PDB file of C-alpha atoms in Angstrom:
ATOM      1  CA  ASP A  39      57.897  10.588 -88.533  1.00  0.00           C
ATOM      2  CA  GLN A  40      56.749  13.263 -86.083  1.00  0.00           C
ATOM      3  CA  GLN A  41      59.046  13.358 -83.082  1.00  0.00           C
ATOM      4  CA  VAL A  42      56.784  15.786 -81.213  1.00  0.00           C
ATOM      5  CA  LYS A  43      53.044  15.169 -81.311  1.00  0.00           C
ATOM      6  CA  GLN A  44      50.073  17.183 -80.166  1.00  0.00           C
ATOM      7  CA  ASN A  45      47.141  14.875 -80.760  1.00  0.00           C
ATOM      8  CA  SER A  46      44.389  17.365 -79.965  1.00  0.00           C
ATOM      9  CA  PRO A  47      44.004  19.969 -82.721  1.00  0.00           C
ATOM     10  CA  SER A  48      41.551  21.965 -80.615  1.00  0.00           C
ATOM     11  CA  LEU A  49      40.324  22.446 -77.060  1.00  0.00           C
ATOM     12  CA  SER A  50      37.494  24.574 -75.669  1.00  0.00           C
ATOM     13  CA  VAL A  51      37.353  25.580 -72.019  1.00  0.00           C
ATOM     14  CA  GLN A  52      35.099  27.815 -69.961  1.00  0.00           C
ATOM     15  CA  GLU A  53      36.636  30.992 -68.562  1.00  0.00           C
ATOM     16  CA  GLY A  54      37.975  30.429 -65.032  1.00  0.00           C
ATOM     17  CA  ARG A  55      38.417  26.688 -65.478  1.00  0.00           C
ATOM     18  CA  ILE A  56      41.650  24.790 -66.049  1.00  0.00           C
ATOM     19  CA  SER A  57      43.042  24.244 -69.556  1.00  0.00           C
ATOM     20  CA  ILE A  58      45.269  21.197 -70.042  1.00  0.00           C
ATOM     21  CA  LEU A  59      47.240  20.889 -73.262  1.00  0.00           C
ATOM     22  CA  ASN A  60      49.155  17.700 -73.949  1.00  0.00           C
ATOM     23  CA  CYS A  61      52.259  16.808 -75.906  1.00  0.00           C
ATOM     24  CA  ASP A  62      54.096  13.532 -76.546  1.00  0.00           C
ATOM     25  CA  TYR A  63      57.602  13.007 -77.882  1.00  0.00           C
ATOM     26  CA  THR A  64      59.486  10.029 -79.201  1.00  0.00           C
ATOM     27  CA  ASN A  65      63.136  11.141 -79.248  1.00  0.00           C
ATOM     28  CA  SER A  66      64.799  10.279 -75.932  1.00  0.00           C
ATOM     29  CA  MET A  67      67.653  12.674 -76.781  1.00  0.00           C
ATOM     30  CA  PHE A  68      65.410  15.677 -76.142  1.00  0.00           C
ATOM     31  CA  ASP A  69      66.402  17.279 -72.852  1.00  0.00           C
ATOM     32  CA  TYR A  70      64.596  20.616 -72.936  1.00  0.00           C
ATOM     33  CA  PHE A  71      60.956  21.354 -73.653  1.00  0.00           C
ATOM     34  CA  LEU A  72      59.168  24.585 -74.409  1.00  0.00           C
ATOM     35  CA  TRP A  73      55.664  25.895 -74.959  1.00  0.00           C
ATOM     36  CA  TYR A  74      54.907  28.700 -77.376  1.00  0.00           C
ATOM     37  CA  LYS A  75      51.713  30.659 -77.856  1.00  0.00           C
ATOM     38  CA  LYS A  76      50.670  32.042 -81.227  1.00  0.00           C
ATOM     39  CA  TYR A  77      47.997  34.568 -82.095  1.00  0.00           C
ATOM     40  CA  PRO A  78      46.767  34.916 -85.708  1.00  0.00           C
ATOM     41  CA  ALA A  79      49.067  36.929 -87.994  1.00  0.00           C
ATOM     42  CA  GLU A  80      51.817  37.036 -85.348  1.00  0.00           C
ATOM     43  CA  GLY A  81      54.936  35.008 -84.677  1.00  0.00           C
ATOM     44  CA  PRO A  82      55.020  32.450 -81.855  1.00  0.00           C
ATOM     45  CA  THR A  83      55.955  33.846 -78.442  1.00  0.00           C
ATOM     46  CA  PHE A  84      57.788  31.882 -75.782  1.00  0.00           C
ATOM     47  CA  LEU A  85      55.611  30.955 -72.820  1.00  0.00           C
ATOM     48  CA  ILE A  86      57.357  28.537 -70.480  1.00  0.00           C
ATOM     49  CA  SER A  87      60.008  25.830 -70.556  1.00  0.00           C
ATOM     50  CA  ILE A  88      61.286  22.875 -68.565  1.00  0.00           C
ATOM     51  CA  SER A  89      64.550  21.007 -68.418  1.00  0.00           C
ATOM     52  CA  SER A  90      64.547  17.221 -68.301  1.00  0.00           C
ATOM     53  CA  ILE A  91      66.126  17.324 -64.846  1.00  0.00           C
ATOM     54  CA  LYS A  92      62.849  18.712 -63.480  1.00  0.00           C
ATOM     55  CA  ASP A  93      59.297  17.381 -63.532  1.00  0.00           C
ATOM     56  CA  LYS A  94      57.466  20.661 -62.966  1.00  0.00           C
ATOM     57  CA  ASN A  95      57.944  24.333 -63.692  1.00  0.00           C
ATOM     58  CA  GLU A  96      55.516  27.065 -62.736  1.00  0.00           C
ATOM     59  CA  ASP A  97      55.151  30.661 -63.890  1.00  0.00           C
ATOM     60  CA  GLY A  98      52.073  32.462 -62.673  1.00  0.00           C
ATOM     61  CA  ARG A  99      48.991  30.835 -64.176  1.00  0.00           C
ATOM     62  CA  PHE A 100      51.082  28.491 -66.328  1.00  0.00           C
ATOM     63  CA  THR A 101      52.577  25.194 -65.167  1.00  0.00           C
ATOM     64  CA  VAL A 102      54.378  22.642 -67.289  1.00  0.00           C
ATOM     65  CA  PHE A 103      54.661  19.029 -66.160  1.00  0.00           C
ATOM     66  CA  LEU A 104      57.149  16.556 -67.587  1.00  0.00           C
ATOM     67  CA  ASN A 105      56.847  12.767 -67.345  1.00  0.00           C
ATOM     68  CA  LYS A 106      60.072  11.434 -68.819  1.00  0.00           C
ATOM     69  CA  SER A 107      59.192   7.773 -68.494  1.00  0.00           C
ATOM     70  CA  ALA A 108      56.023   8.339 -70.529  1.00  0.00           C
ATOM     71  CA  LYS A 109      57.715  10.870 -72.830  1.00  0.00           C
ATOM     72  CA  HIS A 110      54.815  13.201 -72.137  1.00  0.00           C
ATOM     73  CA  LEU A 111      54.458  16.811 -71.118  1.00  0.00           C
ATOM     74  CA  SER A 112      51.469  18.963 -70.396  1.00  0.00           C
ATOM     75  CA  LEU A 113      50.714  22.651 -69.978  1.00  0.00           C
ATOM     76  CA  HIS A 114      48.175  23.687 -67.351  1.00  0.00           C
ATOM     77  CA  ILE A 115      46.593  27.126 -67.435  1.00  0.00           C
ATOM     78  CA  VAL A 116      44.696  28.082 -64.284  1.00  0.00           C
ATOM     79  CA  PRO A 117      42.448  30.020 -64.356  1.00  0.00           C
ATOM     80  CA  SER A 118      41.870  30.238 -68.092  1.00  0.00           C
ATOM     81  CA  GLN A 119      41.076  33.661 -69.529  1.00  0.00           C
ATOM     82  CA  PRO A 120      39.591  34.664 -72.911  1.00  0.00           C
ATOM     83  CA  GLY A 121      42.946  36.297 -73.814  1.00  0.00           C
ATOM     84  CA  ASP A 122      44.528  32.836 -73.589  1.00  0.00           C
ATOM     85  CA  SER A 123      42.693  31.833 -76.758  1.00  0.00           C
ATOM     86  CA  ALA A 124      45.494  31.066 -79.215  1.00  0.00           C
ATOM     87  CA  VAL A 125      47.369  28.187 -80.823  1.00  0.00           C
ATOM     88  CA  TYR A 126      49.793  26.522 -78.410  1.00  0.00           C
ATOM     89  CA  PHE A 127      52.866  24.748 -79.761  1.00  0.00           C
ATOM     90  CA  CYS A 128      54.951  22.283 -77.843  1.00  0.00           C
ATOM     91  CA  ALA A 129      58.646  22.174 -78.829  1.00  0.00           C
ATOM     92  CA  ALA A 130      61.618  20.040 -77.848  1.00  0.00           C
ATOM     93  CA  SER A 131      65.366  20.525 -78.078  1.00  0.00           C
ATOM     94  CA  PRO A 132      68.298  18.091 -77.911  1.00  0.00           C
ATOM     95  CA  PRO A 133      71.539  19.065 -76.181  1.00  0.00           C
ATOM     96  CA  GLY A 134      74.049  20.974 -78.295  1.00  0.00           C
ATOM     97  CA  SER A 135      75.007  24.462 -79.302  1.00  0.00           C
ATOM     98  CA  ALA A 136      72.634  24.948 -82.236  1.00  0.00           C
ATOM     99  CA  ARG A 137      69.532  25.258 -80.037  1.00  0.00           C
ATOM    100  CA  GLN A 138      67.400  23.529 -82.660  1.00  0.00           C
ATOM    101  CA  LEU A 139      63.731  23.096 -81.829  1.00  0.00           C
ATOM    102  CA  THR A 140      61.315  20.449 -83.098  1.00  0.00           C
ATOM    103  CA  PHE A 141      57.708  21.617 -82.940  1.00  0.00           C
ATOM    104  CA  GLY A 142      54.417  19.825 -82.555  1.00  0.00           C
ATOM    105  CA  SER A 143      51.503  20.644 -84.861  1.00  0.00           C
ATOM    106  CA  GLY A 144      49.766  22.864 -82.307  1.00  0.00           C
ATOM    107  CA  THR A 145      46.514  22.934 -80.335  1.00  0.00           C
ATOM    108  CA  GLN A 146      43.953  25.694 -80.819  1.00  0.00           C
ATOM    109  CA  LEU A 147      42.713  26.723 -77.368  1.00  0.00           C
ATOM    110  CA  THR A 148      39.433  28.616 -77.158  1.00  0.00           C
ATOM    111  CA  VAL A 149      38.444  30.039 -73.790  1.00  0.00           C
ATOM    112  CA  LEU A 150      34.733  30.772 -73.709  1.00  0.00           C
ATOM    113  CA  PRO A 151      33.508  33.755 -71.660  1.00  0.00           C
TER     114      PRO A 151
ATOM    115  CA  ASN B  45      64.184  47.112 -79.291  1.00  0.00           C
ATOM    116  CA  ALA B  46      62.300  45.851 -82.337  1.00  0.00           C
ATOM    117  CA  GLY B  47      63.259  42.228 -81.642  1.00  0.00           C
ATOM    118  CA  VAL B  48      63.099  40.158 -84.835  1.00  0.00           C
ATOM    119  CA  THR B  49      61.880  41.912 -87.970  1.00  0.00           C
ATOM    120  CA  GLN B  50      60.982  40.332 -91.303  1.00  0.00           C
ATOM    121  CA  THR B  51      60.337  41.796 -94.735  1.00  0.00           C
ATOM    122  CA  PRO B  52      58.142  41.586 -96.672  1.00  0.00           C
ATOM    123  CA  LYS B  53      54.974  40.726 -94.725  1.00  0.00           C
ATOM    124  CA  PHE B  54      53.192  39.373 -97.801  1.00  0.00           C
ATOM    125  CA  GLN B  55      54.384  38.254-101.232  1.00  0.00           C
ATOM    126  CA  VAL B  56      52.821  36.636-104.275  1.00  0.00           C
ATOM    127  CA  LEU B  57      55.143  34.967-106.774  1.00  0.00           C
ATOM    128  CA  LYS B  58      54.617  33.127-110.012  1.00  0.00           C
ATOM    129  CA  THR B  59      56.137  29.674-110.409  1.00  0.00           C
ATOM    130  CA  GLY B  60      59.804  29.994-111.337  1.00  0.00           C
ATOM    131  CA  GLN B  61      60.321  33.471-109.937  1.00  0.00           C
ATOM    132  CA  SER B  62      62.961  34.121-107.299  1.00  0.00           C
ATOM    133  CA  MET B  63      62.916  36.193-104.167  1.00  0.00           C
ATOM    134  CA  THR B  64      64.759  36.801-100.915  1.00  0.00           C
ATOM    135  CA  LEU B  65      63.122  37.009 -97.508  1.00  0.00           C
ATOM    136  CA  GLN B  66      64.957  39.321 -95.139  1.00  0.00           C
ATOM    137  CA  CYS B  67      65.347  38.904 -91.391  1.00  0.00           C
ATOM    138  CA  ALA B  68      67.134  41.052 -88.825  1.00  0.00           C
ATOM    139  CA  GLN B  69      67.415  40.919 -85.040  1.00  0.00           C
ATOM    140  CA  ASP B  70      68.621  43.573 -82.632  1.00  0.00           C
ATOM    141  CA  MET B  71      69.061  41.385 -79.544  1.00  0.00           C
ATOM    142  CA  ASN B  72      72.721  40.529 -80.257  1.00  0.00           C
ATOM    143  CA  HIS B  73      71.787  36.856 -80.553  1.00  0.00           C
ATOM    144  CA  ASN B  74      74.290  34.421 -81.982  1.00  0.00           C
ATOM    145  CA  SER B  75      71.909  31.900 -83.558  1.00  0.00           C
ATOM    146  CA  MET B  76      69.251  32.477 -86.193  1.00  0.00           C
ATOM    147  CA  TYR B  77      66.688  30.181 -87.834  1.00  0.00           C
ATOM    148  CA  TRP B  78      64.224  29.976 -90.699  1.00  0.00           C
ATOM    149  CA  TYR B  79      61.006  27.968 -90.357  1.00  0.00           C
ATOM    150  CA  ARG B  80      57.977  27.370 -92.490  1.00  0.00           C
ATOM    151  CA  GLN B  81      54.513  26.782 -91.100  1.00  0.00           C
ATOM    152  CA  ASP B  82      51.937  24.809 -93.045  1.00  0.00           C
ATOM    153  CA  PRO B  83      48.414  23.916 -91.896  1.00  0.00           C
ATOM    154  CA  GLY B  84      48.385  20.976 -89.494  1.00  0.00           C
ATOM    155  CA  MET B  85      52.168  20.616 -89.506  1.00  0.00           C
ATOM    156  CA  GLY B  86      53.516  23.039 -86.950  1.00  0.00           C
ATOM    157  CA  LEU B  87      56.786  24.808 -87.699  1.00  0.00           C
ATOM    158  CA  ARG B  88      59.484  22.992 -89.643  1.00  0.00           C
ATOM    159  CA  LEU B  89      63.100  24.104 -89.652  1.00  0.00           C
ATOM    160  CA  ILE B  90      64.465  25.022 -93.085  1.00  0.00           C
ATOM    161  CA  TYR B  91      67.965  26.276 -92.275  1.00  0.00           C
ATOM    162  CA  TYR B  92      69.749  27.608 -89.255  1.00  0.00           C
ATOM    163  CA  SER B  93      72.905  29.513 -88.399  1.00  0.00           C
ATOM    164  CA  ALA B  94      74.379  28.566 -85.044  1.00  0.00           C
ATOM    165  CA  SER B  95      76.740  31.523 -85.199  1.00  0.00           C
ATOM    166  CA  GLU B  96      77.929  34.192 -87.617  1.00  0.00           C
ATOM    167  CA  GLY B  97      79.688  32.584 -90.554  1.00  0.00           C
ATOM    168  CA  THR B  98      78.010  29.175 -90.286  1.00  0.00           C
ATOM    169  CA  THR B  99      74.815  27.763 -91.787  1.00  0.00           C
ATOM    170  CA  ASP B 100      73.313  24.274 -91.684  1.00  0.00           C
ATOM    171  CA  LYS B 101      70.363  22.464 -93.184  1.00  0.00           C
ATOM    172  CA  GLY B 102      67.301  21.763 -91.134  1.00  0.00           C
ATOM    173  CA  GLU B 103      64.428  19.377 -91.766  1.00  0.00           C
ATOM    174  CA  VAL B 104      63.177  20.810 -95.101  1.00  0.00           C
ATOM    175  CA  PRO B 105      66.044  22.640 -96.913  1.00  0.00           C
ATOM    176  CA  ASN B 106      65.302  21.652-100.530  1.00  0.00           C
ATOM    177  CA  GLY B 107      64.564  24.618-102.790  1.00  0.00           C
ATOM    178  CA  TYR B 108      66.058  27.189-100.409  1.00  0.00           C
ATOM    179  CA  ASN B 109      69.378  28.884 -99.777  1.00  0.00           C
ATOM    180  CA  VAL B 110      70.434  31.100 -96.893  1.00  0.00           C
ATOM    181  CA  SER B 111      73.008  33.769 -96.156  1.00  0.00           C
ATOM    182  CA  ARG B 112      74.158  34.895 -92.721  1.00  0.00           C
ATOM    183  CA  LEU B 113      75.149  38.375 -93.825  1.00  0.00           C
ATOM    184  CA  ASN B 114      76.389  39.450 -90.399  1.00  0.00           C
ATOM    185  CA  LYS B 115      75.431  38.824 -86.786  1.00  0.00           C
ATOM    186  CA  ARG B 116      72.147  40.728 -87.191  1.00  0.00           C
ATOM    187  CA  GLU B 117      70.881  39.514 -90.559  1.00  0.00           C
ATOM    188  CA  PHE B 118      69.895  36.122 -91.961  1.00  0.00           C
ATOM    189  CA  SER B 119      68.226  35.930 -95.369  1.00  0.00           C
ATOM    190  CA  LEU B 120      66.324  33.103 -97.063  1.00  0.00           C
ATOM    191  CA  ARG B 121      66.324  32.822-100.856  1.00  0.00           C
ATOM    192  CA  LEU B 122      63.987  30.934-103.142  1.00  0.00           C
ATOM    193  CA  GLU B 123      65.776  30.576-106.472  1.00  0.00           C
ATOM    194  CA  SER B 124      62.862  29.141-108.463  1.00  0.00           C
ATOM    195  CA  ALA B 125      59.613  29.283-106.522  1.00  0.00           C
ATOM    196  CA  ALA B 126      57.180  26.347-106.657  1.00  0.00           C
ATOM    197  CA  PRO B 127      53.542  26.135-105.484  1.00  0.00           C
ATOM    198  CA  SER B 128      54.706  23.709-102.753  1.00  0.00           C
ATOM    199  CA  GLN B 129      56.590  26.620-101.203  1.00  0.00           C
ATOM    200  CA  THR B 130      53.365  28.472-100.470  1.00  0.00           C
ATOM    201  CA  SER B 131      53.579  28.862 -96.723  1.00  0.00           C
ATOM    202  CA  VAL B 132      54.127  31.241 -93.846  1.00  0.00           C
ATOM    203  CA  TYR B 133      57.822  31.777 -93.143  1.00  0.00           C
ATOM    204  CA  PHE B 134      59.150  32.673 -89.712  1.00  0.00           C
ATOM    205  CA  CYS B 135      62.599  33.836 -88.759  1.00  0.00           C
ATOM    206  CA  ALA B 136      63.827  33.357 -85.178  1.00  0.00           C
ATOM    207  CA  SER B 137      66.907  34.038 -83.097  1.00  0.00           C
ATOM    208  CA  SER B 138      68.353  32.803 -79.820  1.00  0.00           C
ATOM    209  CA  GLU B 139      71.235  33.357 -77.477  1.00  0.00           C
ATOM    210  CA  ARG B 140      73.903  30.725 -76.893  1.00  0.00           C
ATOM    211  CA  LEU B 141      74.212  31.002 -73.157  1.00  0.00           C
ATOM    212  CA  ALA B 142      74.181  27.847 -71.060  1.00  0.00           C
ATOM    213  CA  GLY B 143      70.643  26.843 -70.140  1.00  0.00           C
ATOM    214  CA  VAL B 144      69.044  29.123 -72.737  1.00  0.00           C
ATOM    215  CA  ARG B 145      67.098  27.376 -75.457  1.00  0.00           C
ATOM    216  CA  GLU B 146      64.162  29.650 -76.187  1.00  0.00           C
ATOM    217  CA  GLN B 147      63.925  31.296 -79.582  1.00  0.00           C
ATOM    218  CA  TYR B 148      62.336  34.637 -80.402  1.00  0.00           C
ATOM    219  CA  PHE B 149      60.261  34.866 -83.551  1.00  0.00           C
ATOM    220  CA  GLY B 150      59.497  37.534 -86.104  1.00  0.00           C
ATOM    221  CA  PRO B 151      55.944  38.272 -87.293  1.00  0.00           C
ATOM    222  CA  GLY B 152      56.218  36.084 -90.388  1.00  0.00           C
ATOM    223  CA  THR B 153      56.060  36.424 -94.173  1.00  0.00           C
ATOM    224  CA  ARG B 154      53.028  34.986 -95.931  1.00  0.00           C
ATOM    225  CA  LEU B 155      54.150  33.712 -99.338  1.00  0.00           C
ATOM    226  CA  THR B 156      51.846  32.499-102.097  1.00  0.00           C
ATOM    227  CA  VAL B 157      53.259  30.878-105.226  1.00  0.00           C
ATOM    228  CA  THR B 158      50.807  30.592-108.125  1.00  0.00           C
TER     229      THR B 158
END
């Protein structure tokens, strides 16, 4: 039973346009959400996060939105650049000291020049 | 700072062989983690160590053992490798400060069991 779901395995976007990546979760205990970016043959790198007490967090071209009632979060990238082409993983964490993360299956973003 | 380092980068094992994957971090993080990544399944937690001296099972611990050697190092051992353990293995670490949840990952070890 996947507690964190990314239903779109892939997404293609034109350079300069907005990329929207979506993520749904089922566990209401999750109170912290993160997005990671992964290039081939490298480990995931942390991109942006949001606490459940907020509904939006922005960092440069990246914005994460959280809709707790729908158990849904999304990552917006504006404007998209070819270097953004990577696999994006959504992750969620419950409260507690172990900092465990549950990951979604990832979305391959391709930004076309 | 090297961050999180993993050795080896690649390994091929025959069924039944054993091996240890090494992980070290130089960020003075308290918590360390081992994940495996399989196609279409994201990253799944194998074992974690919330702090030096403690280890706990994650989502998929069967067939693995871990050792938190010291604050810097966290190793993953396969005692008798099986083809189902063919995967990419990632080690990660994180701090235990309030409000900090992000983990920092190593480059991965690609393991093939034939």
